[in-house]
XYZ file of C-alpha atoms in Angstrom:
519
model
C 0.000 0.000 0.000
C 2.938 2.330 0.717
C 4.545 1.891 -2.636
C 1.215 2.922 -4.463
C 1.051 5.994 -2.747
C 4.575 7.497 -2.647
C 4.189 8.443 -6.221
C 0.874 10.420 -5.917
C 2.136 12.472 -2.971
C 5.244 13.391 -4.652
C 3.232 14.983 -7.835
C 1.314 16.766 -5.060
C 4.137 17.963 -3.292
C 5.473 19.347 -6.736
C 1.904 20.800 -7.602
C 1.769 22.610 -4.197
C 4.933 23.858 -4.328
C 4.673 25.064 -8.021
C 1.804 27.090 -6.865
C 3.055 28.581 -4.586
C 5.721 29.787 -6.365
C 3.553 30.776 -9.330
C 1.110 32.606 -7.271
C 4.170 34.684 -5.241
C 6.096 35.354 -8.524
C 2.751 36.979 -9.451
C 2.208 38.883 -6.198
C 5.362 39.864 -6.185
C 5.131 41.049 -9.683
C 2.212 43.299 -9.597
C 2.506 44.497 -5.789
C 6.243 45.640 -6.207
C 5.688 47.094 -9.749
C 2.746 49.522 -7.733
C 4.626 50.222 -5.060
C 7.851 51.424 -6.845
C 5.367 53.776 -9.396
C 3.960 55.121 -5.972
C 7.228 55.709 -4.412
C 9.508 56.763 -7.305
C 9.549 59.526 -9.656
C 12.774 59.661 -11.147
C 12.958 57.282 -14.117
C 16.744 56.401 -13.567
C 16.329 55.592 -9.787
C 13.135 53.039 -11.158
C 15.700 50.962 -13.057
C 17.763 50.895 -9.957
C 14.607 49.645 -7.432
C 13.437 47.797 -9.946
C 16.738 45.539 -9.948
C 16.896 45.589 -6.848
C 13.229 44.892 -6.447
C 14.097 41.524 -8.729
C 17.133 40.627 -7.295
C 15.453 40.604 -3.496
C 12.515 38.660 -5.302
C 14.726 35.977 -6.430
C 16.546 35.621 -2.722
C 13.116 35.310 -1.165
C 11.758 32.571 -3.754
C 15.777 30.740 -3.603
C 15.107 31.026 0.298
C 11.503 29.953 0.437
C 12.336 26.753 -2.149
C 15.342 25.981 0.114
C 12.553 25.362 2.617
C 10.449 24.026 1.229
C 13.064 21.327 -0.747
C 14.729 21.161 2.768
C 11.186 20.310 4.322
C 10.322 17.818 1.919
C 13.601 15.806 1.833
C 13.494 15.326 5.198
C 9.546 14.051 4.850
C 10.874 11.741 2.094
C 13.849 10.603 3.952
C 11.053 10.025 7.440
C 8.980 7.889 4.755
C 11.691 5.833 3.473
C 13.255 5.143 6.267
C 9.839 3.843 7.926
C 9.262 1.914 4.061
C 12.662 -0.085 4.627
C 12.321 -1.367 8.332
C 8.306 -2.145 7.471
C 9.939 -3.777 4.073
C 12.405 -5.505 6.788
C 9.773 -6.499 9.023
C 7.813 -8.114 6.081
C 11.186 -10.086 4.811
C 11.367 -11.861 8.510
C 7.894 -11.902 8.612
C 8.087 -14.488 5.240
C 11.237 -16.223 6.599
C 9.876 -16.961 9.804
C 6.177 -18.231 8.243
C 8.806 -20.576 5.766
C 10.973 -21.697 8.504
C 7.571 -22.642 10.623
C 6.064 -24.251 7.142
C 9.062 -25.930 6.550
C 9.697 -27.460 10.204
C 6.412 -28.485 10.576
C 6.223 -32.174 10.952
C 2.986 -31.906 9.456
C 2.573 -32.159 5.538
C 1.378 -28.701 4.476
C 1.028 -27.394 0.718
C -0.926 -24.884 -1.401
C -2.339 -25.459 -4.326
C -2.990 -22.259 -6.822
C -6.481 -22.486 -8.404
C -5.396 -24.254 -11.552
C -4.549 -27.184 -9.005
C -0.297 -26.556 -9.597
C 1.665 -26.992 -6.009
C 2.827 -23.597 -4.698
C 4.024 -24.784 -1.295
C 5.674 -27.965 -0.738
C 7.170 -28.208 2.950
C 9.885 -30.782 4.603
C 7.050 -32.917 5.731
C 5.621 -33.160 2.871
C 8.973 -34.502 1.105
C 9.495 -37.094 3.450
C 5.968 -38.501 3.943
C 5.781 -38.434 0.156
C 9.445 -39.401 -0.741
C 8.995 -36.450 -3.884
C 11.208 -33.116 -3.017
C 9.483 -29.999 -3.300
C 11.790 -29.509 -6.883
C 10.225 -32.228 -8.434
C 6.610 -31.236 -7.663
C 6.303 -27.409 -7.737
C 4.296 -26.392 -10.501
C 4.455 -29.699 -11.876
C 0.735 -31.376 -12.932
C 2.398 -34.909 -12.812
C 2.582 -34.863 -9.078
C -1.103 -35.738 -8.930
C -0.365 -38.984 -11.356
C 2.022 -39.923 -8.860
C 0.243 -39.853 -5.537
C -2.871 -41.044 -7.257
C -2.246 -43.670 -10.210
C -5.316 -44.736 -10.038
C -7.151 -42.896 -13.180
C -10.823 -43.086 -11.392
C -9.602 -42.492 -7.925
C -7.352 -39.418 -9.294
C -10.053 -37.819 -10.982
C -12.364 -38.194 -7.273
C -9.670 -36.229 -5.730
C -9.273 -33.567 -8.629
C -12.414 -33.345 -8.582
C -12.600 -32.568 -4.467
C -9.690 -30.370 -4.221
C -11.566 -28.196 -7.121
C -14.994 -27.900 -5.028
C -12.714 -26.416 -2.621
C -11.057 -23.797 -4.264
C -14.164 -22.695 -6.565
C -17.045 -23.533 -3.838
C -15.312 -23.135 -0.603
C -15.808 -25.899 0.892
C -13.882 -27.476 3.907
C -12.689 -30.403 4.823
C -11.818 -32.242 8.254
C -10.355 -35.662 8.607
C -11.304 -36.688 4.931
C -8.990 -39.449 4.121
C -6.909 -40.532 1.104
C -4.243 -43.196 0.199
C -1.358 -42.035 -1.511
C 1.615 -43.808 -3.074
C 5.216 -43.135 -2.374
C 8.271 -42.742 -4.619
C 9.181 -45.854 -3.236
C 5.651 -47.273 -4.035
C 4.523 -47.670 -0.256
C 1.447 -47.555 0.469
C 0.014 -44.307 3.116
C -3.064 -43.001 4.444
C -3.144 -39.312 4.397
C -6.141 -37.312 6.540
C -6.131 -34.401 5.190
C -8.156 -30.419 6.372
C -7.897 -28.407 3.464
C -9.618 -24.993 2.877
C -9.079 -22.275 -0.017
C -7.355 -18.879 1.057
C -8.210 -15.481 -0.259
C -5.965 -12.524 -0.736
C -6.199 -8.912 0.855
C -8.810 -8.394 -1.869
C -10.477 -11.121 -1.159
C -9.942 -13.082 -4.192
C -9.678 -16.717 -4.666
C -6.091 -17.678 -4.749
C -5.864 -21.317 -3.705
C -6.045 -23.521 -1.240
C -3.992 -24.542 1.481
C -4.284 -28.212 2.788
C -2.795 -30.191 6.120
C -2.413 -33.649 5.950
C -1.247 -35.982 8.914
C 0.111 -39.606 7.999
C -2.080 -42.014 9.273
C -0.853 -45.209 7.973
C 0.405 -46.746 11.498
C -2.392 -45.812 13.568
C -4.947 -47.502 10.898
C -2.852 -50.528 11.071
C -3.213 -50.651 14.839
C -6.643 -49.598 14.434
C -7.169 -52.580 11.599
C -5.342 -55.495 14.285
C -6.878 -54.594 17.203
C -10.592 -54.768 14.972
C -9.186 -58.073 13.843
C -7.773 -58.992 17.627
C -11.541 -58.107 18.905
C -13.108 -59.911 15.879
C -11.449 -63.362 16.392
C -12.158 -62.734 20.199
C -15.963 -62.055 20.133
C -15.747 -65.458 17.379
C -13.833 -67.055 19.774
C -15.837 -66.160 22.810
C -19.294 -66.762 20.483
C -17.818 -70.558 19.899
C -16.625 -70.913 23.180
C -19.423 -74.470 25.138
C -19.721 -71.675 27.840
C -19.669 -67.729 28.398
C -17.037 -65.181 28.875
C -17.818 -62.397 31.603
C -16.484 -59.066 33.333
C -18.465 -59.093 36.917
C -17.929 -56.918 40.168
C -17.057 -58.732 43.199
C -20.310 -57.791 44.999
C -22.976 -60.317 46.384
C -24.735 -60.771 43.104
C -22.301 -60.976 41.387
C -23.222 -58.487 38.812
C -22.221 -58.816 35.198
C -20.518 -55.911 33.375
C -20.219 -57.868 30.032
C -21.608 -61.135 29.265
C -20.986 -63.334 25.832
C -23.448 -64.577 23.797
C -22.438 -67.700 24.944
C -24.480 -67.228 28.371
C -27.732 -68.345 26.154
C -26.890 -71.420 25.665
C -25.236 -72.124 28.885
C -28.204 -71.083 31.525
C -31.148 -70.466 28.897
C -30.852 -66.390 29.765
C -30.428 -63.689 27.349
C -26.885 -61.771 28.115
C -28.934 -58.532 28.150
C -30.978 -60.456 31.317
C -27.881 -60.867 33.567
C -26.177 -57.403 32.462
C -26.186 -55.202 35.255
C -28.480 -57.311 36.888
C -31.297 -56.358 34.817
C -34.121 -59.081 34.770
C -31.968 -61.087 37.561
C -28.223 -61.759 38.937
C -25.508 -64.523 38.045
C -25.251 -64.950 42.043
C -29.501 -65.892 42.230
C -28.547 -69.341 39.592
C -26.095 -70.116 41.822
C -27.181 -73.425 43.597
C -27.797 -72.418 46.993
C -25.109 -75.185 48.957
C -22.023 -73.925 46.366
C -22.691 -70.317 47.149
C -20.702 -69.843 50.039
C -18.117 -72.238 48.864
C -17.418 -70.619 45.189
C -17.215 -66.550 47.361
C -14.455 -69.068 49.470
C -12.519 -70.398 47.084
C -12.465 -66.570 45.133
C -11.279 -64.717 48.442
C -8.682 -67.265 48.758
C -7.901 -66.617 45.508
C -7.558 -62.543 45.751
C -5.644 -62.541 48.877
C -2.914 -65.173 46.964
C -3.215 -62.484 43.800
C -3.449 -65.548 42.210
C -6.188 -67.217 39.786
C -9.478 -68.972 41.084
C -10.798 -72.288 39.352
C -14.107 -73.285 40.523
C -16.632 -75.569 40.318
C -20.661 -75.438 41.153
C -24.191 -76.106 40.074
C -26.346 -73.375 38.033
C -30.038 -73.550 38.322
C -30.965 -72.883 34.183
C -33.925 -70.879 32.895
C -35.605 -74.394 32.313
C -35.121 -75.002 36.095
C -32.294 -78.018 35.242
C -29.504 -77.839 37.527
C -26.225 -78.055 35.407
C -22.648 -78.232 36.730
C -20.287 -75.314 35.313
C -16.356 -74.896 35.848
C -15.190 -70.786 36.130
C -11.757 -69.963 35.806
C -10.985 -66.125 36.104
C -8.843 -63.527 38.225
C -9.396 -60.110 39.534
C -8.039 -56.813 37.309
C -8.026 -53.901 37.201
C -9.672 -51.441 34.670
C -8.581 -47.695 35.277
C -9.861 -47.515 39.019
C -12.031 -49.965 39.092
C -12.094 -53.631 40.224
C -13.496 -56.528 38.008
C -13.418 -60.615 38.269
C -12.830 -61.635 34.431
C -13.076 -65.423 33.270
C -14.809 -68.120 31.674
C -17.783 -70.823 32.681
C -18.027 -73.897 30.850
C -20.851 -76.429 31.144
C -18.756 -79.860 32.168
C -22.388 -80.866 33.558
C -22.007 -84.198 30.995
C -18.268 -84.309 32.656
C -19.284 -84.330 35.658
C -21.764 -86.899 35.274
C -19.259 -89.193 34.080
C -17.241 -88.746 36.693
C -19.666 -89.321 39.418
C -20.588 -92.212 37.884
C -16.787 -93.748 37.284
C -16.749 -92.495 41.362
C -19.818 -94.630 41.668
C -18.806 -97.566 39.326
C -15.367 -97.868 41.518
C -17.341 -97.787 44.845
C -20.447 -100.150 43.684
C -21.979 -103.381 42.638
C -22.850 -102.396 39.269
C -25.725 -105.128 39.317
C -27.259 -104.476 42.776
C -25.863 -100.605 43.559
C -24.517 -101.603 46.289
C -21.088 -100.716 48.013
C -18.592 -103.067 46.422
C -16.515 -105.245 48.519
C -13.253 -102.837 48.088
C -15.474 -99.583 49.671
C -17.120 -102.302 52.070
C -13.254 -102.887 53.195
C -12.586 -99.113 53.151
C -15.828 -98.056 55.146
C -15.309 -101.195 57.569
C -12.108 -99.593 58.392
C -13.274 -95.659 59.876
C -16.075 -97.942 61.686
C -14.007 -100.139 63.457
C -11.126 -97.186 64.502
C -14.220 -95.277 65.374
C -15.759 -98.366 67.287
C -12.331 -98.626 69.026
C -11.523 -95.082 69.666
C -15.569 -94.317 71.413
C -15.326 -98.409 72.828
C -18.697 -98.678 71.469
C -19.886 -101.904 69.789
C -20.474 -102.803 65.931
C -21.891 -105.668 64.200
C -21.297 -107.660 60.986
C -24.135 -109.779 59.381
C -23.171 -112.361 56.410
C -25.870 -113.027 54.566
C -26.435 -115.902 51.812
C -28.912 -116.516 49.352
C -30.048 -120.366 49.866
C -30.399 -122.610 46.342
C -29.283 -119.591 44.214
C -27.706 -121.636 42.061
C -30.871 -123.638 41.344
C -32.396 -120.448 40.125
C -29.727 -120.085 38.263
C -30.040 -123.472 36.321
C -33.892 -123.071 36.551
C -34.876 -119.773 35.278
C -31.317 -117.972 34.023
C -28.887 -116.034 35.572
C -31.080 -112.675 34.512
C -33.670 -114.020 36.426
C -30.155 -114.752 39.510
C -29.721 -111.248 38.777
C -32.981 -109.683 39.235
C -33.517 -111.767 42.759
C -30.035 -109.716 43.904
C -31.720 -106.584 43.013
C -34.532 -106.887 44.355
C -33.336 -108.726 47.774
C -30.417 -105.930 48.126
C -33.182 -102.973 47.912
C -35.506 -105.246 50.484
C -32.448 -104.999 52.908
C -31.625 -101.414 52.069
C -34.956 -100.068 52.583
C -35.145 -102.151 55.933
C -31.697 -101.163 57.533
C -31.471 -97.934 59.423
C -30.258 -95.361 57.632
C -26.660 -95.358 59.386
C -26.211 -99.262 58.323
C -25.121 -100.120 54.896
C -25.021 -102.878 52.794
C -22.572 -104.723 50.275
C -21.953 -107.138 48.134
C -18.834 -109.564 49.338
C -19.233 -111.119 46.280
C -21.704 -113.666 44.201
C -25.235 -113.999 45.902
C -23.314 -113.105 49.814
C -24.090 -109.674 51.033
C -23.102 -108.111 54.173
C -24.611 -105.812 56.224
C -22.340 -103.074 58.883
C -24.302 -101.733 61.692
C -22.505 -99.218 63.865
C -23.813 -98.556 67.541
C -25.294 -102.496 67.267
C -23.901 -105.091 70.051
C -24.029 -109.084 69.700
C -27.837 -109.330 70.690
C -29.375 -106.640 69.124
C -27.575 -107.741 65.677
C -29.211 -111.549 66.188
C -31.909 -110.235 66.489
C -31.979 -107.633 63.558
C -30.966 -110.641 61.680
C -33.652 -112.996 62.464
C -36.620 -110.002 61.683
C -34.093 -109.827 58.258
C -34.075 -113.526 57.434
C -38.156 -113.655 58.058
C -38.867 -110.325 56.307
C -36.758 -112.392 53.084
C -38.686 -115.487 53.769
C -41.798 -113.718 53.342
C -41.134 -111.783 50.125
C -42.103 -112.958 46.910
C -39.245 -112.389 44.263
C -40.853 -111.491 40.310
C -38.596 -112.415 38.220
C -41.374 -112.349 35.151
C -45.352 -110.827 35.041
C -46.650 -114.458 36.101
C -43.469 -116.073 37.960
C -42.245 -114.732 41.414
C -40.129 -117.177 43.462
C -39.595 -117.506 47.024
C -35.935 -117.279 47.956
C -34.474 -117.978 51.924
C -31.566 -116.902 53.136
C -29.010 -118.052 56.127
C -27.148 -115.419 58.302
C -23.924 -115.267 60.179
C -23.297 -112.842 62.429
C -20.296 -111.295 64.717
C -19.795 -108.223 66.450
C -16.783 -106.268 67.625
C -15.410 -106.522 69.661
C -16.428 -110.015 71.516
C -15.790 -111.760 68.134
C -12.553 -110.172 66.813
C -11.104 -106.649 66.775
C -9.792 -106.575 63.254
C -11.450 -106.672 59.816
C -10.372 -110.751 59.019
C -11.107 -112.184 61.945
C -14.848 -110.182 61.721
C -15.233 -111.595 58.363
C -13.641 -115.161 59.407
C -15.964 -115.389 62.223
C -19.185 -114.300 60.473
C -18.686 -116.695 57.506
C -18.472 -119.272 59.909
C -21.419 -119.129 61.445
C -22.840 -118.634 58.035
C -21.615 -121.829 56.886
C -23.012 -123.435 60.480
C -26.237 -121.789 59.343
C -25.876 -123.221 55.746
C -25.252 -126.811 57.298
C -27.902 -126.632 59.971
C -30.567 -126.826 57.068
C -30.253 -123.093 56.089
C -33.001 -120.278 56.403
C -31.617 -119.745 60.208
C -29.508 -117.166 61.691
C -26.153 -118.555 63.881
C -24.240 -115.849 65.480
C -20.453 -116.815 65.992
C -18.055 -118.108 68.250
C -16.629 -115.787 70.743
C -12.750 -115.354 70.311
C -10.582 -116.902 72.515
């Protein structure tokens, strides 16, 4: 603006300064002329003040345009002085907005509005691999970062709306190709810029390099992808939960469907019901246990316990989890898997290797095993216990008569007769074949004859089916001993029972013969 106007004020200066001049010559002209006829007569003394008159006329226009010169250099010499530090001032001004451009660590360029790069910073180079010679005013650079025709002519096309329709842009995204043919995601805020006169000259465009944090961004998509697949397939449910007494769930997999019959959205932040209200009643306290235990160690908890399903089956499940921590809060993470079918099996391999797998009874290994706490216990309290040895009479005839199913269905049904007539701290066995054995704690020498005997006429009585229209009658003979008048060990029990089974046997069987006393 200064430059423009320097001219015009000199051509006034000159004008004013002309004027004055012409308009003093004048005055002086005419003014001294009338004076000098006023004042002189003599012709030859006019000549003389008339000189004179013209000489002091030119000292007083040479002093007034020394003045006035003098006056005006200085001005010009204020003004030029003030043009080159302003001029200064704008030089830095440009080398300081270049040096920021250039050590930006931002990509920054300008584009003029026939699309040619104007600006081209450091940044820019390196995220680009093309230096700011190769791209300045050159159309190509556009073939270059976008090779593909279609996808060129989409960005053309964008940058254009820009400049010509001011639009803006924030975060829009593009994928470039390097001089090295890499690959890079660019998001890019771009406006145009106007100039002091407000006229379209461009636009200017940031751009931030991307590429790394969308490859994070892709894997840890992917990461959560295979882990909701992984959770979704898991034969259970994955689950964030607060340590509280419902045990309210933060996040539950879709998984919890199919384990307890319940929507996740239902057990979310306890919203139709809690985790902790499945829970079978008798685990409860044990499963809060074993995960206090587990806390104070700072180590993980494994678990199991039953789960009362929406159906209203009770199903065994196996957690594993620990406790974390997520910013300030506390959570118990893990898994539950439904091992109810494991579980099963096991109980019944427990069962299998503890009894008869014909009658249900304990086997003669677990009879051995229990025999052994009764008789320490017996020993320890000095109270009595009694041993009954009990054998099915003929049962080999039945057998060869009606078939060792039919053998088989007169155990069952004699060893739930004695069950269900036992108290319930007795037991029964099977010793083995068609002998079974019955343990009766508390029970002296007298009052197990006598159990026997109501036994051996209760079997007596009993008709056996063994098919819809043929029940036999089966008898049975009975030895019994008791601890500790007949032995104090598990042998000489057993030795002195089958004994007086035998006695029984030979007696004419269907009798009861208690045992010898030891000597």
């Amino acid at each position: 603006m200064a430059e423009r106007k320097k001219p015009k004020s000199h051509h006034f200066t000159a004008a004013i300064i002309t004027s004055i001049y012409a308009v003093t010559a004048v005055a002086w002209i005419f003014v001294s002329d009338f004076v000098l006829v006023l004042l002189v007569d003599d012709p030859d003394n006019f000549i003389q003040y008339h000189l004179l008159k013209d000489w002091a006329f030119v000292l007083i226009t040479t002093l007034m345009v020394f003045y006035l010169v003098r006056f005006q250099l200085r001005k010009y010499s204020h003004h030029l002085h003030k043009f080159k530090s302003q001029r200064s001032e704008l030089h830095m001004l440009s080398q300081f907005r270049k040096s920021i451009i250039d050590n930006a660590s931002i990509w920054i360029n300008v584009l003029d509005r026939q699309g040619y790069v104007t600006v081209w910073n450091k940044a820019a180079e390196q995220i680009s691999g093309y230096r700011r010679e190769e791209v300045l005013k050159n159309t190509k650079v556009w073939e270059w970062l976008y090779p593909d025709l279609e996808y060129r002519a989409s960005v053309r096309k964008l940058s254009h709306t820009i400049i010509e329709e001011g639009a803006e842009l924030q975060g829009s995204e593009t994928v470039i190709h390097t001089k090295s043919g890499e690959e890079k995601i660019i998001s890019w805020n771009s406006r145009r810029f106007l100039n002091d006169r407000g006229e379209v000259k461009g636009s200017i465009a940031i751009g931030r390099d991307i590429t790394e944090q969308k490859r994070a961004q892709h894997a840890l998509q992917e990461r959560e992808h295979q882990l909701m697949n992984l959770m979704d397939n898991l034969p259970g449910m994955a689950y964030r939960r607060l340590n509280d007494e419902d045990w309210s769930m933060k996040f539950v997999s879709s998984g919890c469907r199919k384990l307890t019959g319940f929507e996740s959205g239902a057990l979310t932040d306890n919203r139709e019901l809690s985790f902790a209200s499945i829970l079978h009643e008798e685990d409860r306290r044990n499963a809060r246990r074993a995960i206090s235990r587990a806390m104070a160690l700072k180590r993980p908890f494994a678990m199991e316990y039953r789960i009362r399903r929406r159906d209203g089956n009770l199903i065994w499940v196996w957690e594993q989890g620990r406790a974390v921590t997520v910013g300030k809060e506390r959570f118990l993470e893990g898994i539950i898997l439904d091992i109810d079918r494991r579980k099963i099996m096991e109980q019944e391999l427990e069962r299998l290797a503890t009894h008869d797998p014909l009658t249900g009874l304990y086997n003669r290994r677990e009879l051995e095993q229990q025999l052994i706490d009764e008789l320490n216990r017996a020993e320890r309290y000095q109270r009595p216990l009694s041993l009954l040895l009990l054998d099915v009479d003929h049962f080999k005839v039945i057998n060869d008569r009606h078939g060792h199913l039919a053998g088989d269905q007169v155990l069952c049904q004699l060893s739930q007769l004695l069950q269900s007539s036992v108290r319930s701290v007795d037991y029964v066995a099977r010793y083995g074949g068609e002998e079974l054995v019955i343990v009766m704690p508390e029970v002296d020498e007298q009052e197990a004859l006598e159990m026997a005997e109501r036994l051996r006429r209760l079997v007596e009585s009993k008709q056996m089916p063994i098919a819809a229209d043929m029940p036999v009658r089966v008898t049975a003979s009975l030895g019994v001993a008791a601890y500790p008048v007949h032995g104090r060990e598990i042998a000489h029990l057993f030795m002195k029972a089958d004994e007086a089974m035998y006695r029984a046997k030979r007696q004419g069987r269907n009798r009861v013969v208690i045992a010898d006393k030891a000597v």
